PDB file of C-alpha atoms in Angstrom:
ATOM      1  CA  MET A   1      19.467 -20.878  -8.255  1.00  0.00           C
ATOM      2  CA  PRO A   2      20.545 -17.835  -8.686  1.00  0.00           C
ATOM      3  CA  ARG A   3      23.578 -16.971 -10.371  1.00  0.00           C
ATOM      4  CA  PHE A   4      25.991 -14.112 -10.171  1.00  0.00           C
ATOM      5  CA  LEU A   5      27.599 -12.387 -12.686  1.00  0.00           C
ATOM      6  CA  PHE A   6      30.317  -9.775 -11.969  1.00  0.00           C
ATOM      7  CA  ILE A   7      31.132  -6.892 -14.362  1.00  0.00           C
ATOM      8  CA  LEU A   8      34.444  -5.435 -14.592  1.00  0.00           C
ATOM      9  CA  ASN A   9      34.895  -2.698 -16.544  1.00  0.00           C
ATOM     10  CA  ARG A  10      37.714  -0.548 -15.108  1.00  0.00           C
ATOM     11  CA  LEU A  11      40.877   0.471 -14.108  1.00  0.00           C
ATOM     12  CA  PRO A  12      42.311  -1.217 -11.361  1.00  0.00           C
ATOM     13  CA  HIS A  13      44.238   0.395  -8.400  1.00  0.00           C
ATOM     14  CA  GLN A  14      41.576   3.389  -8.759  1.00  0.00           C
ATOM     15  CA  GLY A  15      40.859   3.262  -5.268  1.00  0.00           C
ATOM     16  CA  LEU A  16      39.111   0.005  -3.115  1.00  0.00           C
ATOM     17  CA  ALA A  17      36.685   0.240  -5.738  1.00  0.00           C
ATOM     18  CA  LEU A  18      37.844  -2.496  -7.609  1.00  0.00           C
ATOM     19  CA  ALA A  19      39.244  -4.574  -3.759  1.00  0.00           C
ATOM     20  CA  GLU A  20      35.140  -3.382  -2.742  1.00  0.00           C
ATOM     21  CA  LEU A  21      33.772  -5.078  -4.969  1.00  0.00           C
ATOM     22  CA  LEU A  22      36.042  -8.828  -5.016  1.00  0.00           C
ATOM     23  CA  ASP A  23      35.428  -9.446  -1.129  1.00  0.00           C
ATOM     24  CA  VAL A  24      31.649  -9.333  -2.073  1.00  0.00           C
ATOM     25  CA  LEU A  25      32.853 -11.554  -5.508  1.00  0.00           C
ATOM     26  CA  PHE A  26      34.988 -13.569  -2.691  1.00  0.00           C
ATOM     27  CA  THR A  27      31.860 -13.647   0.094  1.00  0.00           C
ATOM     28  CA  THR A  28      29.357 -14.483  -2.481  1.00  0.00           C
ATOM     29  CA  ALA A  29      31.975 -17.529  -4.100  1.00  0.00           C
ATOM     30  CA  ALA A  30      31.870 -18.782   0.162  1.00  0.00           C
ATOM     31  CA  PHE A  31      28.203 -19.286   0.409  1.00  0.00           C
ATOM     32  CA  GLU A  32      27.317 -19.924  -3.093  1.00  0.00           C
ATOM     33  CA  GLN A  33      27.464 -21.673  -5.244  1.00  0.00           C
ATOM     34  CA  SER A  34      27.023 -19.733  -8.764  1.00  0.00           C
ATOM     35  CA  VAL A  35      30.144 -16.834  -9.688  1.00  0.00           C
ATOM     36  CA  SER A  36      30.663 -15.808 -13.159  1.00  0.00           C
ATOM     37  CA  LEU A  37      33.214 -13.034 -13.889  1.00  0.00           C
ATOM     38  CA  LEU A  38      32.668 -10.613 -16.960  1.00  0.00           C
ATOM     39  CA  PHE A  39      35.729  -8.336 -18.507  1.00  0.00           C
ATOM     40  CA  VAL A  40      34.884  -5.891 -20.409  1.00  0.00           C
ATOM     41  CA  ASP A  41      37.051  -2.382 -21.169  1.00  0.00           C
ATOM     42  CA  ALA A  42      38.962  -1.082 -19.497  1.00  0.00           C
ATOM     43  CA  GLY A  43      38.414  -3.981 -16.767  1.00  0.00           C
ATOM     44  CA  VAL A  44      40.323  -5.930 -18.643  1.00  0.00           C
ATOM     45  CA  LEU A  45      43.809  -4.711 -17.624  1.00  0.00           C
ATOM     46  CA  GLN A  46      42.886  -5.797 -14.064  1.00  0.00           C
ATOM     47  CA  LEU A  47      44.543  -8.503 -15.422  1.00  0.00           C
ATOM     48  CA  TYR A  48      47.482  -7.624 -16.998  1.00  0.00           C
ATOM     49  CA  SER A  49      50.084 -10.245 -15.623  1.00  0.00           C
ATOM     50  CA  THR A  50      52.449  -7.857 -16.139  1.00  0.00           C
ATOM     51  CA  GLN A  51      51.439  -4.966 -13.080  1.00  0.00           C
ATOM     52  CA  GLN A  52      53.857  -4.003 -10.403  1.00  0.00           C
ATOM     53  CA  PRO A  53      50.820  -2.597  -7.047  1.00  0.00           C
ATOM     54  CA  GLY A  54      52.954  -3.695  -4.069  1.00  0.00           C
ATOM     55  CA  SER A  55      56.221  -1.271  -5.438  1.00  0.00           C
ATOM     56  CA  TYR A  56      53.848   1.165  -4.508  1.00  0.00           C
ATOM     57  CA  GLY A  57      52.076  -0.305  -1.836  1.00  0.00           C
ATOM     58  CA  LEU A  58      49.229  -0.424  -2.989  1.00  0.00           C
ATOM     59  CA  LYS A  59      46.647  -3.830  -2.565  1.00  0.00           C
ATOM     60  CA  ASP A  60      47.554  -6.231  -5.432  1.00  0.00           C
ATOM     61  CA  THR A  61      43.856  -7.957  -6.868  1.00  0.00           C
ATOM     62  CA  LEU A  62      45.508  -9.369  -8.826  1.00  0.00           C
ATOM     63  CA  ALA A  63      46.624 -11.831  -6.679  1.00  0.00           C
ATOM     64  CA  MET A  64      43.047 -11.650  -5.471  1.00  0.00           C
ATOM     65  CA  PHE A  65      42.050 -13.578  -9.080  1.00  0.00           C
ATOM     66  CA  SER A  66      43.848 -16.516  -9.052  1.00  0.00           C
ATOM     67  CA  ALA A  67      43.188 -17.478  -5.762  1.00  0.00           C
ATOM     68  CA  LEU A  68      38.742 -17.365  -7.693  1.00  0.00           C
ATOM     69  CA  GLU A  69      39.704 -20.961  -7.906  1.00  0.00           C
ATOM     70  CA  LEU A  70      39.433 -22.169  -4.566  1.00  0.00           C
ATOM     71  CA  TYR A  71      36.467 -20.874  -3.578  1.00  0.00           C
ATOM     72  CA  GLY A  72      35.856 -22.839  -7.047  1.00  0.00           C
ATOM     73  CA  VAL A  73      34.539 -19.552  -9.375  1.00  0.00           C
ATOM     74  CA  THR A  74      36.336 -21.215 -13.104  1.00  0.00           C
ATOM     75  CA  GLU A  75      34.362 -19.036 -15.769  1.00  0.00           C
ATOM     76  CA  TYR A  76      35.668 -15.891 -16.107  1.00  0.00           C
ATOM     77  CA  TYR A  77      35.304 -14.101 -19.533  1.00  0.00           C
ATOM     78  CA  VAL A  78      36.646 -11.234 -21.157  1.00  0.00           C
ATOM     79  CA  GLU A  79      35.556  -9.267 -23.722  1.00  0.00           C
ATOM     80  CA  GLN A  80      37.263  -9.379 -27.403  1.00  0.00           C
ATOM     81  CA  GLU A  81      36.678  -6.351 -28.482  1.00  0.00           C
ATOM     82  CA  SER A  82      37.571  -4.125 -25.165  1.00  0.00           C
ATOM     83  CA  LEU A  83      40.989  -6.822 -25.443  1.00  0.00           C
ATOM     84  CA  HIS A  84      41.904  -5.589 -29.137  1.00  0.00           C
ATOM     85  CA  GLU A  85      41.409  -1.828 -27.891  1.00  0.00           C
ATOM     86  CA  TYR A  86      43.669  -1.399 -25.026  1.00  0.00           C
ATOM     87  CA  GLY A  87      46.123  -3.492 -27.287  1.00  0.00           C
ATOM     88  CA  LEU A  88      46.057  -7.305 -25.410  1.00  0.00           C
ATOM     89  CA  GLN A  89      46.146 -10.568 -26.321  1.00  0.00           C
ATOM     90  CA  LEU A  90      44.805 -12.551 -24.046  1.00  0.00           C
ATOM     91  CA  THR A  91      48.100 -14.202 -22.993  1.00  0.00           C
ATOM     92  CA  ASP A  92      48.828 -11.057 -22.222  1.00  0.00           C
ATOM     93  CA  LEU A  93      46.465 -11.477 -18.268  1.00  0.00           C
ATOM     94  CA  GLN A  94      47.076 -13.841 -15.439  1.00  0.00           C
ATOM     95  CA  LEU A  95      43.827 -15.724 -16.398  1.00  0.00           C
ATOM     96  CA  LYS A  96      42.555 -18.497 -19.074  1.00  0.00           C
ATOM     97  CA  ALA A  97      40.146 -16.491 -19.354  1.00  0.00           C
ATOM     98  CA  MET A  98      36.804 -17.281 -22.003  1.00  0.00           C
ATOM     99  CA  PRO A  99      36.694 -14.538 -24.637  1.00  0.00           C
ATOM    100  CA  ILE A 100      33.078 -13.326 -25.793  1.00  0.00           C
ATOM    101  CA  ALA A 101      31.771 -11.094 -28.557  1.00  0.00           C
ATOM    102  CA  ARG A 102      30.317  -8.288 -28.010  1.00  0.00           C
ATOM    103  CA  SER A 103      27.276  -9.266 -29.544  1.00  0.00           C
ATOM    104  CA  ALA A 104      26.631 -12.829 -27.598  1.00  0.00           C
ATOM    105  CA  VAL A 105      27.501 -10.426 -24.983  1.00  0.00           C
ATOM    106  CA  SER A 106      23.410  -9.615 -23.823  1.00  0.00           C
ATOM    107  CA  GLU A 107      23.035 -13.429 -24.572  1.00  0.00           C
ATOM    108  CA  LEU A 108      25.288 -14.187 -21.870  1.00  0.00           C
ATOM    109  CA  LEU A 109      22.938 -11.575 -19.297  1.00  0.00           C
ATOM    110  CA  GLN A 110      20.097 -13.998 -19.467  1.00  0.00           C
ATOM    111  CA  GLN A 111      21.894 -16.555 -17.706  1.00  0.00           C
ATOM    112  CA  PHE A 112      22.315 -14.271 -14.480  1.00  0.00           C
ATOM    113  CA  THR A 113      19.337 -13.409 -11.926  1.00  0.00           C
ATOM    114  CA  HIS A 114      22.374 -11.019 -10.289  1.00  0.00           C
ATOM    115  CA  ILE A 115      25.190  -9.249 -12.078  1.00  0.00           C
ATOM    116  CA  TYR A 116      26.828  -6.969 -10.208  1.00  0.00           C
TER     117      TYR A 116
ATOM    118  CA  MET B   1      -4.425  -1.808  -8.254  1.00  0.00           C
ATOM    119  CA  PRO B   2      -1.652  -2.350  -5.625  1.00  0.00           C
ATOM    120  CA  LEU B   3       1.906  -4.605  -5.833  1.00  0.00           C
ATOM    121  CA  ALA B   4       1.564  -7.005  -4.556  1.00  0.00           C
ATOM    122  CA  ALA B   5       4.020  -7.608  -0.684  1.00  0.00           C
ATOM    123  CA  LEU B   6       7.811  -6.927  -2.568  1.00  0.00           C
ATOM    124  CA  LYS B   7      10.830  -8.533  -0.143  1.00  0.00           C
ATOM    125  CA  PHE B   8      13.982  -6.161  -1.132  1.00  0.00           C
ATOM    126  CA  ALA B   9      17.615  -5.854   0.156  1.00  0.00           C
ATOM    127  CA  ILE B  10      19.239  -2.834  -0.946  1.00  0.00           C
ATOM    128  CA  GLN B  11      23.031  -1.929  -0.470  1.00  0.00           C
ATOM    129  CA  ILE B  12      24.151   1.144  -0.885  1.00  0.00           C
ATOM    130  CA  ASN B  13      27.099   2.206  -1.927  1.00  0.00           C
ATOM    131  CA  CYS B  14      27.095   6.280  -1.535  1.00  0.00           C
ATOM    132  CA  SER B  15      28.193   8.532   0.487  1.00  0.00           C
ATOM    133  CA  PRO B  16      25.189  11.037   1.636  1.00  0.00           C
ATOM    134  CA  THR B  17      26.479  14.327   0.075  1.00  0.00           C
ATOM    135  CA  THR B  18      28.558  12.956  -3.021  1.00  0.00           C
ATOM    136  CA  SER B  19      25.426  13.359  -5.149  1.00  0.00           C
ATOM    137  CA  GLY B  20      21.762  12.770  -5.003  1.00  0.00           C
ATOM    138  CA  THR B  21      21.207   8.850  -5.378  1.00  0.00           C
ATOM    139  CA  ALA B  22      21.596   9.046  -1.652  1.00  0.00           C
ATOM    140  CA  HIS B  23      18.788  10.951  -0.756  1.00  0.00           C
ATOM    141  CA  THR B  24      17.265   8.971  -3.488  1.00  0.00           C
ATOM    142  CA  ALA B  25      17.870   5.725  -1.777  1.00  0.00           C
ATOM    143  CA  TYR B  26      16.105   6.623   1.167  1.00  0.00           C
ATOM    144  CA  GLN B  27      13.028   8.014  -0.045  1.00  0.00           C
ATOM    145  CA  PHE B  28      13.725   4.437  -2.290  1.00  0.00           C
ATOM    146  CA  VAL B  29      13.130   1.810   0.785  1.00  0.00           C
ATOM    147  CA  LYS B  30      10.854   4.716   2.750  1.00  0.00           C
ATOM    148  CA  THR B  31       8.176   4.651   0.193  1.00  0.00           C
ATOM    149  CA  ALA B  32       9.007   0.959   0.591  1.00  0.00           C
ATOM    150  CA  LEU B  33       8.338   0.206   3.699  1.00  0.00           C
ATOM    151  CA  ILE B  34       5.419   3.123   3.491  1.00  0.00           C
ATOM    152  CA  LEU B  35       3.881   0.987   0.829  1.00  0.00           C
ATOM    153  CA  GLY B  36       3.427  -1.947   2.617  1.00  0.00           C
ATOM    154  CA  HIS B  37       6.884  -3.644   0.969  1.00  0.00           C
ATOM    155  CA  GLN B  38       8.783  -5.762   3.357  1.00  0.00           C
ATOM    156  CA  VAL B  39      12.576  -4.310   3.636  1.00  0.00           C
ATOM    157  CA  ILE B  40      14.357  -7.208   4.739  1.00  0.00           C
ATOM    158  CA  ARG B  41      17.798  -4.773   5.396  1.00  0.00           C
ATOM    159  CA  VAL B  42      19.423  -1.568   3.687  1.00  0.00           C
ATOM    160  CA  PHE B  43      22.862  -2.584   3.558  1.00  0.00           C
ATOM    161  CA  PHE B  44      25.771   0.242   3.493  1.00  0.00           C
ATOM    162  CA  TYR B  45      29.159  -0.303   1.533  1.00  0.00           C
ATOM    163  CA  GLN B  46      31.814   1.660   0.054  1.00  0.00           C
ATOM    164  CA  GLU B  47      31.562   5.502   0.947  1.00  0.00           C
ATOM    165  CA  GLY B  48      28.322   3.825   2.051  1.00  0.00           C
ATOM    166  CA  VAL B  49      29.092   4.194   5.905  1.00  0.00           C
ATOM    167  CA  CYS B  50      29.842   7.179   6.044  1.00  0.00           C
ATOM    168  CA  HIS B  51      25.501   7.245   6.935  1.00  0.00           C
ATOM    169  CA  ALA B  52      26.493   5.706   9.831  1.00  0.00           C
ATOM    170  CA  VAL B  53      28.697   8.211  10.981  1.00  0.00           C
ATOM    171  CA  ALA B  54      26.786  10.227  14.450  1.00  0.00           C
ATOM    172  CA  LEU B  55      28.993  12.957  14.327  1.00  0.00           C
ATOM    173  CA  ASN B  56      27.559  14.059  10.868  1.00  0.00           C
ATOM    174  CA  SER B  57      25.995  17.784  11.736  1.00  0.00           C
ATOM    175  CA  PRO B  58      25.179  18.954   8.422  1.00  0.00           C
ATOM    176  CA  PRO B  59      23.004  22.889   8.799  1.00  0.00           C
ATOM    177  CA  ASP B  60      19.490  23.324  10.012  1.00  0.00           C
ATOM    178  CA  ASP B  61      18.396  23.800   6.674  1.00  0.00           C
ATOM    179  CA  GLU B  62      20.048  20.891   4.948  1.00  0.00           C
ATOM    180  CA  LEU B  63      19.391  17.259   4.407  1.00  0.00           C
ATOM    181  CA  GLN B  64      19.905  15.651   7.633  1.00  0.00           C
ATOM    182  CA  LEU B  65      20.031  12.037   6.053  1.00  0.00           C
ATOM    183  CA  THR B  66      21.943  10.280   9.040  1.00  0.00           C
ATOM    184  CA  GLN B  67      18.494  11.359  11.145  1.00  0.00           C
ATOM    185  CA  CYS B  68      16.785  10.531   8.394  1.00  0.00           C
ATOM    186  CA  TRP B  69      17.776   6.771   8.615  1.00  0.00           C
ATOM    187  CA  SER B  70      18.053   6.313  12.103  1.00  0.00           C
ATOM    188  CA  ALA B  71      14.328   7.116  12.433  1.00  0.00           C
ATOM    189  CA  LEU B  72      13.242   5.473  10.122  1.00  0.00           C
ATOM    190  CA  ALA B  73      15.068   1.500  11.580  1.00  0.00           C
ATOM    191  CA  ALA B  74      12.714   3.333  14.882  1.00  0.00           C
ATOM    192  CA  ASP B  75       9.436   3.474  12.750  1.00  0.00           C
ATOM    193  CA  TYR B  76       9.467   0.890  10.949  1.00  0.00           C
ATOM    194  CA  ASN B  77      12.787  -2.004  13.229  1.00  0.00           C
ATOM    195  CA  LEU B  78      14.921  -1.372   9.613  1.00  0.00           C
ATOM    196  CA  ASP B  79      18.054  -3.654   9.908  1.00  0.00           C
ATOM    197  CA  LEU B  80      20.528  -1.070   8.346  1.00  0.00           C
ATOM    198  CA  VAL B  81      24.669  -3.009   7.584  1.00  0.00           C
ATOM    199  CA  VAL B  82      27.359  -1.250   7.945  1.00  0.00           C
ATOM    200  CA  CYS B  83      30.090  -3.677   6.312  1.00  0.00           C
ATOM    201  CA  VAL B  84      33.184  -3.890   9.065  1.00  0.00           C
ATOM    202  CA  SER B  85      35.490  -4.143   6.263  1.00  0.00           C
ATOM    203  CA  ALA B  86      34.449  -0.031   4.462  1.00  0.00           C
ATOM    204  CA  ALA B  87      34.330   1.149   8.376  1.00  0.00           C
ATOM    205  CA  GLN B  88      37.139   0.411   8.914  1.00  0.00           C
ATOM    206  CA  ARG B  89      39.118   1.139   6.390  1.00  0.00           C
ATOM    207  CA  ARG B  90      36.695   4.594   6.294  1.00  0.00           C
ATOM    208  CA  GLY B  91      37.803   5.426  10.079  1.00  0.00           C
ATOM    209  CA  LEU B  92      34.803   4.834  11.014  1.00  0.00           C
ATOM    210  CA  LEU B  93      34.641   1.433  14.450  1.00  0.00           C
ATOM    211  CA  SER B  94      32.603   1.118  17.277  1.00  0.00           C
ATOM    212  CA  VAL B  95      33.524   1.080  20.676  1.00  0.00           C
ATOM    213  CA  GLU B  96      35.390  -2.849  21.222  1.00  0.00           C
ATOM    214  CA  GLU B  97      37.412  -2.335  17.770  1.00  0.00           C
ATOM    215  CA  ALA B  98      38.060   1.251  19.019  1.00  0.00           C
ATOM    216  CA  GLN B  99      38.884  -0.524  23.082  1.00  0.00           C
ATOM    217  CA  ARG B 100      41.200  -3.468  21.093  1.00  0.00           C
ATOM    218  CA  ARG B 101      42.571  -1.106  19.169  1.00  0.00           C
ATOM    219  CA  GLY B 102      44.308   0.507  21.840  1.00  0.00           C
ATOM    220  CA  ARG B 103      41.955   3.478  21.164  1.00  0.00           C
ATOM    221  CA  PRO B 104      39.477   3.591  24.700  1.00  0.00           C
ATOM    222  CA  ASP B 105      38.575   7.726  23.494  1.00  0.00           C
ATOM    223  CA  LEU B 106      37.140   6.968  20.469  1.00  0.00           C
ATOM    224  CA  ALA B 107      33.288   7.972  21.278  1.00  0.00           C
ATOM    225  CA  GLN B 108      30.730   5.732  19.564  1.00  0.00           C
ATOM    226  CA  ASP B 109      30.821   6.782  16.161  1.00  0.00           C
ATOM    227  CA  ILE B 110      27.525   4.499  15.146  1.00  0.00           C
ATOM    228  CA  ALA B 111      24.909   5.721  14.743  1.00  0.00           C
ATOM    229  CA  PRO B 112      21.340   4.688  16.294  1.00  0.00           C
ATOM    230  CA  GLY B 113      19.402   2.410  13.663  1.00  0.00           C
ATOM    231  CA  PHE B 114      23.168   1.454  13.099  1.00  0.00           C
ATOM    232  CA  ARG B 115      24.909  -1.672  13.448  1.00  0.00           C
ATOM    233  CA  ILE B 116      28.126  -3.243  11.958  1.00  0.00           C
ATOM    234  CA  SER B 117      27.957  -6.996  10.599  1.00  0.00           C
ATOM    235  CA  GLY B 118      30.401  -8.843   7.857  1.00  0.00           C
ATOM    236  CA  LEU B 119      29.665  -8.936   3.765  1.00  0.00           C
ATOM    237  CA  GLY B 120      27.725 -12.913   5.127  1.00  0.00           C
ATOM    238  CA  GLN B 121      24.359 -10.772   6.240  1.00  0.00           C
ATOM    239  CA  LEU B 122      24.276  -8.341   2.122  1.00  0.00           C
ATOM    240  CA  VAL B 123      24.325 -12.445   0.750  1.00  0.00           C
ATOM    241  CA  GLU B 124      22.230 -12.963   3.510  1.00  0.00           C
ATOM    242  CA  ALA B 125      19.883 -10.497   2.380  1.00  0.00           C
ATOM    243  CA  ARG B 126      20.222 -11.095  -1.327  1.00  0.00           C
ATOM    244  CA  LEU B 127      19.687 -15.038  -0.880  1.00  0.00           C
ATOM    245  CA  LEU B 128      15.798 -13.477   1.022  1.00  0.00           C
ATOM    246  CA  ALA B 129      14.821 -11.938  -1.134  1.00  0.00           C
ATOM    247  CA  GLU B 130      12.672 -11.080  -4.434  1.00  0.00           C
ATOM    248  CA  ARG B 131      14.359  -7.744  -5.349  1.00  0.00           C
ATOM    249  CA  PHE B 132      17.307  -6.346  -5.151  1.00  0.00           C
ATOM    250  CA  ILE B 133      18.963  -2.830  -5.585  1.00  0.00           C
ATOM    251  CA  VAL B 134      21.797  -0.783  -5.952  1.00  0.00           C
ATOM    252  CA  PHE B 135      22.433   2.630  -4.818  1.00  0.00           C
ATOM    253  CA  HIS B 136      25.450   3.379  -6.226  1.00  0.00           C
TER     254      HIS B 136
END
């Protein structure tokens, strides 16, 4: 059975990259059974709960993450070292993500058949 | 000894001009087909939709990627799909969509061999394939 992992490693609001990756993610979740997310490096900032993109006319990608649960996507990981590098706590994030140590990431990847 | 034939699904996110990746993607797909592998679909997403612009007109001594794809599609019955939402964001509309928006002056923008469809086509291709490759 295919298992999809989407790795989110870049800043939000950098053109269309995040919105278009999320479109693929939502379509995958709508058709299939297993989608998980890993936030790493600058990607942890995609979940920063105080961002206000709407005031700049930008897409509210943070709100899109909140809709994931409706699609049965409930497994989100955030890399601990990345959180620390960006000065964030788990409580600064919009989603309840599971912290994972950098050293555990390779083993996590083994669980998936498709990695974006 | 030749490899057993594999079924590939290909996603292309890069534009034809930004880097050499687009050429690599084309060479990869063409070689796979020549070697007898099956390419279920090539799905053009993000800046990749630019490959399908009918009016792409590089000088004669430069790579004619759009024409290359159209020819490959004709020779191998290759399914080239352009994502509808990514295309619309970048101003590439089908005749029907242009008409729907009250812009009948827009001619057929899509090069021969390409068709516009949704992300479901990508999902389907990935499910049918044994190997899935994304060219960024």
